[in-house]
PDB file of C-alpha atoms in Angstrom:
ATOM      1  CA  GLU A   1     217.695 -45.889 230.522  1.00 93.00           C
ATOM      2  CA  VAL A   2     219.983 -44.172 228.045  1.00 94.00           C
ATOM      3  CA  GLN A   3     219.159 -45.569 224.618  1.00 95.00           C
ATOM      4  CA  LEU A   4     219.645 -45.022 220.908  1.00 97.00           C
ATOM      5  CA  VAL A   5     217.581 -47.062 218.481  1.00 97.00           C
ATOM      6  CA  GLU A   6     218.345 -47.014 214.767  1.00 97.00           C
ATOM      7  CA  SER A   7     215.882 -47.891 212.026  1.00 97.00           C
ATOM      8  CA  GLY A   8     215.496 -47.642 208.276  1.00 97.00           C
ATOM      9  CA  GLY A   9     218.129 -50.073 207.102  1.00 97.00           C
ATOM     10  CA  GLY A  10     217.496 -52.634 204.404  1.00 97.00           C
ATOM     11  CA  LEU A  11     218.357 -53.835 200.931  1.00 97.00           C
ATOM     12  CA  VAL A  12     218.763 -51.194 198.226  1.00 97.00           C
ATOM     13  CA  GLN A  13     220.076 -51.286 194.680  1.00 97.00           C
ATOM     14  CA  PRO A  14     223.259 -49.448 193.700  1.00 97.00           C
ATOM     15  CA  GLY A  15     222.435 -45.817 192.982  1.00 97.00           C
ATOM     16  CA  GLY A  16     219.430 -45.954 195.266  1.00 97.00           C
ATOM     17  CA  SER A  17     218.588 -44.004 198.407  1.00 98.00           C
ATOM     18  CA  LEU A  18     217.784 -44.813 201.992  1.00 98.00           C
ATOM     19  CA  ARG A  19     217.008 -42.734 205.076  1.00 98.00           C
ATOM     20  CA  LEU A  20     218.174 -43.923 208.462  1.00 98.00           C
ATOM     21  CA  SER A  21     216.583 -42.701 211.678  1.00 98.00           C
ATOM     22  CA  CYS A  22     217.781 -42.823 215.250  1.00 98.00           C
ATOM     23  CA  ALA A  23     215.493 -42.346 218.245  1.00 98.00           C
ATOM     24  CA  ALA A  24     217.128 -41.142 221.445  1.00 98.00           C
ATOM     25  CA  SER A  25     215.807 -41.542 224.979  1.00 97.00           C
ATOM     26  CA  GLY A  26     217.018 -41.358 228.556  1.00 96.00           C
ATOM     27  CA  PHE A  27     219.287 -38.335 228.104  1.00 95.00           C
ATOM     28  CA  THR A  28     219.115 -34.697 227.019  1.00 96.00           C
ATOM     29  CA  PHE A  29     219.478 -35.265 223.286  1.00 97.00           C
ATOM     30  CA  SER A  30     219.839 -31.610 222.335  1.00 96.00           C
ATOM     31  CA  THR A  31     223.004 -31.230 224.419  1.00 95.00           C
ATOM     32  CA  TYR A  32     224.850 -34.006 222.615  1.00 96.00           C
ATOM     33  CA  SER A  33     226.706 -33.831 219.363  1.00 96.00           C
ATOM     34  CA  MET A  34     225.820 -36.908 217.331  1.00 97.00           C
ATOM     35  CA  ASP A  35     227.687 -39.060 214.869  1.00 97.00           C
ATOM     36  CA  TRP A  36     227.083 -41.901 212.467  1.00 98.00           C
ATOM     37  CA  VAL A  37     229.693 -44.649 212.508  1.00 97.00           C
ATOM     38  CA  ARG A  38     229.561 -47.711 210.267  1.00 96.00           C
ATOM     39  CA  GLN A  39     231.112 -51.146 210.295  1.00 94.00           C
ATOM     40  CA  THR A  40     231.603 -52.865 206.978  1.00 89.00           C
ATOM     41  CA  PRO A  41     231.379 -56.665 206.816  1.00 78.00           C
ATOM     42  CA  GLY A  42     234.481 -58.260 208.245  1.00 72.00           C
ATOM     43  CA  LYS A  43     236.168 -54.926 208.700  1.00 73.00           C
ATOM     44  CA  GLY A  44     236.514 -52.286 211.328  1.00 83.00           C
ATOM     45  CA  LEU A  45     234.678 -49.136 212.244  1.00 91.00           C
ATOM     46  CA  GLU A  46     234.528 -45.981 210.150  1.00 93.00           C
ATOM     47  CA  TRP A  47     233.327 -42.568 211.289  1.00 95.00           C
ATOM     48  CA  ILE A  48     231.131 -40.988 208.608  1.00 96.00           C
ATOM     49  CA  SER A  49     229.329 -37.923 209.962  1.00 97.00           C
ATOM     50  CA  TYR A  50     229.053 -35.440 212.830  1.00 96.00           C
ATOM     51  CA  ILE A  51     226.454 -32.864 213.815  1.00 96.00           C
ATOM     52  CA  THR A  52     226.458 -30.553 216.805  1.00 95.00           C
ATOM     53  CA  GLY A  53     223.508 -30.253 219.171  1.00 95.00           C
ATOM     54  CA  SER A  54     222.294 -27.089 217.481  1.00 96.00           C
ATOM     55  CA  SER A  55     223.086 -28.356 213.962  1.00 96.00           C
ATOM     56  CA  ASN A  56     225.383 -25.374 213.447  1.00 95.00           C
ATOM     57  CA  SER A  57     228.363 -27.530 212.542  1.00 94.00           C
ATOM     58  CA  ILE A  58     228.263 -30.600 210.322  1.00 96.00           C
ATOM     59  CA  HIS A  59     231.113 -32.701 208.977  1.00 95.00           C
ATOM     60  CA  TYR A  60     231.433 -35.784 206.783  1.00 96.00           C
ATOM     61  CA  ALA A  61     234.064 -38.347 205.921  1.00 94.00           C
ATOM     62  CA  ASP A  62     235.380 -38.022 202.386  1.00 93.00           C
ATOM     63  CA  SER A  63     233.901 -41.434 201.538  1.00 93.00           C
ATOM     64  CA  VAL A  64     230.330 -40.115 201.881  1.00 96.00           C
ATOM     65  CA  LYS A  65     230.686 -36.375 201.294  1.00 97.00           C
ATOM     66  CA  GLY A  66     228.228 -35.149 198.686  1.00 97.00           C
ATOM     67  CA  ARG A  67     226.087 -38.295 198.929  1.00 98.00           C
ATOM     68  CA  PHE A  68     225.021 -38.456 202.581  1.00 98.00           C
ATOM     69  CA  THR A  69     223.245 -35.763 204.613  1.00 98.00           C
ATOM     70  CA  VAL A  70     222.926 -35.793 208.392  1.00 98.00           C
ATOM     71  CA  SER A  71     220.197 -33.880 210.218  1.00 98.00           C
ATOM     72  CA  ARG A  72     218.451 -33.869 213.564  1.00 98.00           C
ATOM     73  CA  ASP A  73     215.153 -32.834 215.134  1.00 98.00           C
ATOM     74  CA  ASN A  74     215.698 -32.042 218.801  1.00 97.00           C
ATOM     75  CA  ALA A  75     211.964 -31.692 219.390  1.00 97.00           C
ATOM     76  CA  LYS A  76     211.593 -35.330 218.349  1.00 98.00           C
ATOM     77  CA  ASN A  77     214.867 -36.517 219.932  1.00 98.00           C
ATOM     78  CA  SER A  78     215.821 -37.902 216.560  1.00 98.00           C
ATOM     79  CA  LEU A  79     218.835 -38.089 214.290  1.00 98.00           C
ATOM     80  CA  TYR A  80     218.689 -38.850 210.580  1.00 98.00           C
ATOM     81  CA  LEU A  81     221.016 -39.898 207.783  1.00 98.00           C
ATOM     82  CA  GLN A  82     219.856 -39.439 204.209  1.00 98.00           C
ATOM     83  CA  MET A  83     221.939 -41.669 201.967  1.00 98.00           C
ATOM     84  CA  ASN A  84     221.840 -41.100 198.213  1.00 98.00           C
ATOM     85  CA  ASN A  85     223.661 -42.656 195.269  1.00 98.00           C
ATOM     86  CA  LEU A  86     224.483 -45.708 197.348  1.00 98.00           C
ATOM     87  CA  ARG A  87     227.388 -47.941 196.356  1.00 97.00           C
ATOM     88  CA  ALA A  88     228.253 -51.552 197.175  1.00 95.00           C
ATOM     89  CA  GLU A  89     230.988 -50.308 199.486  1.00 93.00           C
ATOM     90  CA  ASP A  90     228.356 -48.560 201.613  1.00 96.00           C
ATOM     91  CA  THR A  91     227.122 -51.975 202.748  1.00 96.00           C
ATOM     92  CA  ALA A  92     227.586 -51.907 206.514  1.00 96.00           C
ATOM     93  CA  VAL A  93     225.979 -51.782 209.913  1.00 96.00           C
ATOM     94  CA  TYR A  94     225.265 -48.137 210.677  1.00 98.00           C
ATOM     95  CA  TYR A  95     225.481 -46.968 214.278  1.00 97.00           C
ATOM     96  CA  CYS A  96     224.004 -43.821 215.744  1.00 97.00           C
ATOM     97  CA  VAL A  97     226.379 -42.448 218.392  1.00 97.00           C
ATOM     98  CA  GLY A  98     226.211 -39.775 221.077  1.00 96.00           C
ATOM     99  CA  ASP A  99     229.425 -37.797 221.253  1.00 92.00           C
ATOM    100  CA  ALA A 100     230.859 -36.022 224.307  1.00 88.00           C
ATOM    101  CA  SER A 101     234.296 -35.314 225.760  1.00 85.00           C
ATOM    102  CA  TYR A 102     235.895 -36.276 222.446  1.00 90.00           C
ATOM    103  CA  ALA A 103     234.612 -39.819 222.662  1.00 94.00           C
ATOM    104  CA  PHE A 104     231.710 -41.874 221.381  1.00 96.00           C
ATOM    105  CA  GLN A 105     229.799 -42.183 224.633  1.00 95.00           C
ATOM    106  CA  ILE A 106     226.443 -43.671 223.680  1.00 96.00           C
ATOM    107  CA  TRP A 107     225.887 -46.235 220.924  1.00 96.00           C
ATOM    108  CA  GLY A 108     222.848 -47.819 219.363  1.00 95.00           C
ATOM    109  CA  GLU A 109     222.799 -51.457 218.290  1.00 93.00           C
ATOM    110  CA  GLY A 110     222.946 -50.514 214.635  1.00 95.00           C
ATOM    111  CA  THR A 111     220.898 -51.011 211.486  1.00 97.00           C
ATOM    112  CA  MET A 112     222.101 -53.035 208.515  1.00 96.00           C
ATOM    113  CA  VAL A 113     222.294 -51.516 205.050  1.00 97.00           C
ATOM    114  CA  ILE A 114     222.927 -53.797 202.083  1.00 97.00           C
ATOM    115  CA  VAL A 115     223.614 -52.277 198.689  1.00 97.00           C
ATOM    116  CA  SER A 116     223.241 -54.948 196.028  1.00 96.00           C
ATOM    117  CA  SER A 117     221.477 -55.606 192.770  1.00 94.00           C
TER     118      SER A 117
ATOM    119  CA  GLN B   1     243.170 -50.809 205.664  1.00 66.00           C
ATOM    120  CA  SER B   2     242.372 -48.952 208.879  1.00 70.00           C
ATOM    121  CA  ALA B   3     244.132 -45.730 209.787  1.00 85.00           C
ATOM    122  CA  LEU B   4     245.261 -47.034 213.186  1.00 95.00           C
ATOM    123  CA  THR B   5     247.101 -50.335 213.514  1.00 96.00           C
ATOM    124  CA  GLN B   6     246.054 -52.896 216.095  1.00 96.00           C
ATOM    125  CA  PRO B   7     247.111 -56.517 216.471  1.00 97.00           C
ATOM    126  CA  ARG B   8     244.460 -58.796 214.994  1.00 95.00           C
ATOM    127  CA  SER B   9     244.360 -60.943 218.103  1.00 97.00           C
ATOM    128  CA  VAL B  10     245.699 -61.237 221.630  1.00 97.00           C
ATOM    129  CA  SER B  11     245.099 -63.844 224.274  1.00 96.00           C
ATOM    130  CA  GLY B  12     245.592 -64.467 227.953  1.00 96.00           C
ATOM    131  CA  SER B  13     244.518 -66.764 230.745  1.00 96.00           C
ATOM    132  CA  PRO B  14     241.993 -65.807 233.403  1.00 96.00           C
ATOM    133  CA  GLY B  15     243.578 -63.552 235.998  1.00 96.00           C
ATOM    134  CA  GLN B  16     246.427 -62.511 233.708  1.00 97.00           C
ATOM    135  CA  SER B  17     246.960 -59.139 232.052  1.00 97.00           C
ATOM    136  CA  VAL B  18     246.974 -58.339 228.354  1.00 98.00           C
ATOM    137  CA  THR B  19     247.865 -55.163 226.490  1.00 98.00           C
ATOM    138  CA  ILE B  20     246.457 -54.140 223.126  1.00 98.00           C
ATOM    139  CA  SER B  21     248.458 -51.612 221.161  1.00 98.00           C
ATOM    140  CA  CYS B  22     247.142 -49.002 218.764  1.00 98.00           C
ATOM    141  CA  THR B  23     249.666 -47.313 216.497  1.00 98.00           C
ATOM    142  CA  GLY B  24     248.884 -44.168 214.575  1.00 97.00           C
ATOM    143  CA  THR B  25     250.847 -41.161 213.400  1.00 96.00           C
ATOM    144  CA  SER B  26     251.874 -37.702 214.525  1.00 95.00           C
ATOM    145  CA  SER B  27     248.634 -36.447 212.946  1.00 94.00           C
ATOM    146  CA  ASP B  28     246.301 -38.463 215.135  1.00 95.00           C
ATOM    147  CA  VAL B  29     247.419 -40.478 218.190  1.00 97.00           C
ATOM    148  CA  GLY B  30     250.604 -38.470 218.561  1.00 96.00           C
ATOM    149  CA  ALA B  31     248.882 -35.116 218.138  1.00 95.00           C
ATOM    150  CA  TYR B  32     245.900 -35.334 220.452  1.00 96.00           C
ATOM    151  CA  ASP B  33     245.097 -36.798 223.853  1.00 96.00           C
ATOM    152  CA  TYR B  34     241.750 -37.941 222.495  1.00 97.00           C
ATOM    153  CA  VAL B  35     242.299 -41.670 222.201  1.00 98.00           C
ATOM    154  CA  SER B  36     239.373 -43.873 223.160  1.00 98.00           C
ATOM    155  CA  TRP B  37     238.782 -47.598 223.365  1.00 98.00           C
ATOM    156  CA  TYR B  38     235.611 -49.558 222.653  1.00 97.00           C
ATOM    157  CA  GLN B  39     234.526 -53.061 223.573  1.00 97.00           C
ATOM    158  CA  HIS B  40     232.279 -54.659 220.972  1.00 94.00           C
ATOM    159  CA  HIS B  41     230.399 -57.892 221.336  1.00 92.00           C
ATOM    160  CA  PRO B  42     229.161 -58.705 217.798  1.00 86.00           C
ATOM    161  CA  GLY B  43     225.502 -57.896 217.393  1.00 86.00           C
ATOM    162  CA  LYS B  44     225.515 -55.553 220.373  1.00 90.00           C
ATOM    163  CA  ALA B  45     226.176 -51.864 220.763  1.00 92.00           C
ATOM    164  CA  PRO B  46     229.859 -51.009 221.147  1.00 93.00           C
ATOM    165  CA  LYS B  47     230.753 -49.789 224.632  1.00 96.00           C
ATOM    166  CA  LEU B  48     233.133 -46.989 225.591  1.00 97.00           C
ATOM    167  CA  MET B  49     235.806 -48.346 227.933  1.00 97.00           C
ATOM    168  CA  ILE B  50     238.449 -45.587 227.958  1.00 98.00           C
ATOM    169  CA  TYR B  51     238.414 -41.977 226.746  1.00 97.00           C
ATOM    170  CA  ALA B  52     240.967 -39.168 226.712  1.00 97.00           C
ATOM    171  CA  VAL B  53     243.757 -41.783 226.675  1.00 97.00           C
ATOM    172  CA  SER B  54     243.306 -42.985 230.243  1.00 97.00           C
ATOM    173  CA  GLU B  55     239.946 -41.876 231.642  1.00 97.00           C
ATOM    174  CA  ARG B  56     237.346 -44.489 232.584  1.00 97.00           C
ATOM    175  CA  PRO B  57     233.630 -43.756 232.226  1.00 95.00           C
ATOM    176  CA  SER B  58     231.450 -44.404 235.219  1.00 93.00           C
ATOM    177  CA  GLY B  59     230.831 -48.108 235.697  1.00 94.00           C
ATOM    178  CA  ILE B  60     233.936 -49.342 233.893  1.00 96.00           C
ATOM    179  CA  PRO B  61     236.064 -51.447 236.270  1.00 96.00           C
ATOM    180  CA  ASP B  62     239.590 -50.299 237.073  1.00 95.00           C
ATOM    181  CA  ARG B  63     240.877 -53.523 235.511  1.00 97.00           C
ATOM    182  CA  PHE B  64     240.757 -51.519 232.277  1.00 98.00           C
ATOM    183  CA  SER B  65     243.425 -48.866 231.853  1.00 98.00           C
ATOM    184  CA  GLY B  66     244.801 -46.802 229.005  1.00 98.00           C
ATOM    185  CA  SER B  67     248.047 -45.061 228.207  1.00 97.00           C
ATOM    186  CA  LYS B  68     249.891 -43.411 225.351  1.00 98.00           C
ATOM    187  CA  SER B  69     253.484 -42.937 224.323  1.00 97.00           C
ATOM    188  CA  GLY B  70     254.264 -41.025 221.181  1.00 97.00           C
ATOM    189  CA  ASN B  71     252.177 -42.356 218.319  1.00 97.00           C
ATOM    190  CA  THR B  72     251.118 -45.526 220.136  1.00 98.00           C
ATOM    191  CA  ALA B  73     248.264 -45.924 222.586  1.00 98.00           C
ATOM    192  CA  SER B  74     247.637 -48.996 224.682  1.00 98.00           C
ATOM    193  CA  LEU B  75     244.739 -50.645 226.469  1.00 98.00           C
ATOM    194  CA  THR B  76     245.658 -52.926 229.355  1.00 98.00           C
ATOM    195  CA  ILE B  77     243.166 -55.352 230.829  1.00 98.00           C
ATOM    196  CA  SER B  78     244.272 -56.860 234.111  1.00 97.00           C
ATOM    197  CA  GLY B  79     242.679 -59.718 236.007  1.00 96.00           C
ATOM    198  CA  LEU B  80     241.255 -61.175 232.778  1.00 97.00           C
ATOM    199  CA  GLN B  81     237.754 -62.579 233.011  1.00 97.00           C
ATOM    200  CA  ALA B  82     235.849 -64.790 230.593  1.00 96.00           C
ATOM    201  CA  GLU B  83     233.410 -61.990 229.799  1.00 95.00           C
ATOM    202  CA  ASP B  84     236.287 -59.819 228.530  1.00 97.00           C
ATOM    203  CA  GLU B  85     236.556 -62.082 225.481  1.00 97.00           C
ATOM    204  CA  THR B  86     235.432 -60.043 222.486  1.00 97.00           C
ATOM    205  CA  ASP B  87     236.609 -57.371 220.036  1.00 95.00           C
ATOM    206  CA  TYR B  88     238.301 -54.111 221.033  1.00 97.00           C
ATOM    207  CA  TYR B  89     238.743 -51.017 218.880  1.00 97.00           C
ATOM    208  CA  CYS B  90     240.838 -47.923 219.400  1.00 97.00           C
ATOM    209  CA  CYS B  91     239.936 -44.524 218.037  1.00 97.00           C
ATOM    210  CA  SER B  92     241.721 -41.194 217.833  1.00 97.00           C
ATOM    211  CA  TYR B  93     240.724 -37.674 216.973  1.00 95.00           C
ATOM    212  CA  ALA B  94     242.665 -36.642 213.881  1.00 94.00           C
ATOM    213  CA  GLY B  95     241.933 -32.962 213.452  1.00 91.00           C
ATOM    214  CA  THR B  96     239.261 -30.834 211.831  1.00 85.00           C
ATOM    215  CA  TYR B  97     239.589 -32.406 208.376  1.00 83.00           C
ATOM    216  CA  THR B  98     239.836 -36.135 209.025  1.00 83.00           C
ATOM    217  CA  HIS B  99     238.041 -35.947 212.377  1.00 90.00           C
ATOM    218  CA  TRP B 100     238.073 -39.530 213.668  1.00 94.00           C
ATOM    219  CA  VAL B 101     240.101 -42.615 212.785  1.00 95.00           C
ATOM    220  CA  PHE B 102     239.642 -46.130 214.099  1.00 96.00           C
ATOM    221  CA  GLY B 103     241.852 -49.143 214.426  1.00 96.00           C
ATOM    222  CA  GLY B 104     241.007 -52.379 212.667  1.00 93.00           C
ATOM    223  CA  GLY B 105     240.051 -54.107 215.915  1.00 94.00           C
ATOM    224  CA  THR B 106     241.653 -56.748 218.111  1.00 96.00           C
ATOM    225  CA  LYS B 107     240.017 -60.001 219.089  1.00 96.00           C
ATOM    226  CA  LEU B 108     240.761 -60.875 222.698  1.00 97.00           C
ATOM    227  CA  THR B 109     240.628 -64.550 223.580  1.00 97.00           C
ATOM    228  CA  VAL B 110     240.544 -65.634 227.208  1.00 96.00           C
ATOM    229  CA  LEU B 111     242.139 -69.065 227.248  1.00 92.00           C
TER     230      LEU B 111
END
């Protein structure tokens, strides 16, 4: 079964850090570009980062550039998102997504991040 | 405010057809044939329904179809079923700087 499972979410104070992980199974992880997409409470979806299968190309949305870092370990079939200097507006459900054919093909069920004092 | 504009809600009776619009600009929807649509039951993983404007992934019924004209893309669901009731989001590639933009989502109600 094709599956993505996110972990690492939780409650963090403004200015704090959190590292999200995503475990992939059921498909050849290294051949997929991967993204992080978030959904803020009561609002829509927002793309925030992209990484190619070989990690040779990485991109971020302006809203997280300089604060978030995406990485992957193909040997462990895992994707990561290091989030620093968190703000209240980063409160969201974060989805790990497998990207192919210019579409978000495979989604996890998400992990909730709450930034609050 | 989302980059792409969708109606907040649409509704239809079982067996009927509904169309959800997604309006962008000449920098996203109008520029690329990389519009996709996602079905999202709250608390579950979003599901790809349409990609590349009108292509259906394996396993998606042909009741779901997509199209585009100018800066507006559309998702049409024919033969509405109760299980279609949920949220739908459109998404478009927007170039190498912005990358991806989403719509604000449309809640489909099956009456």
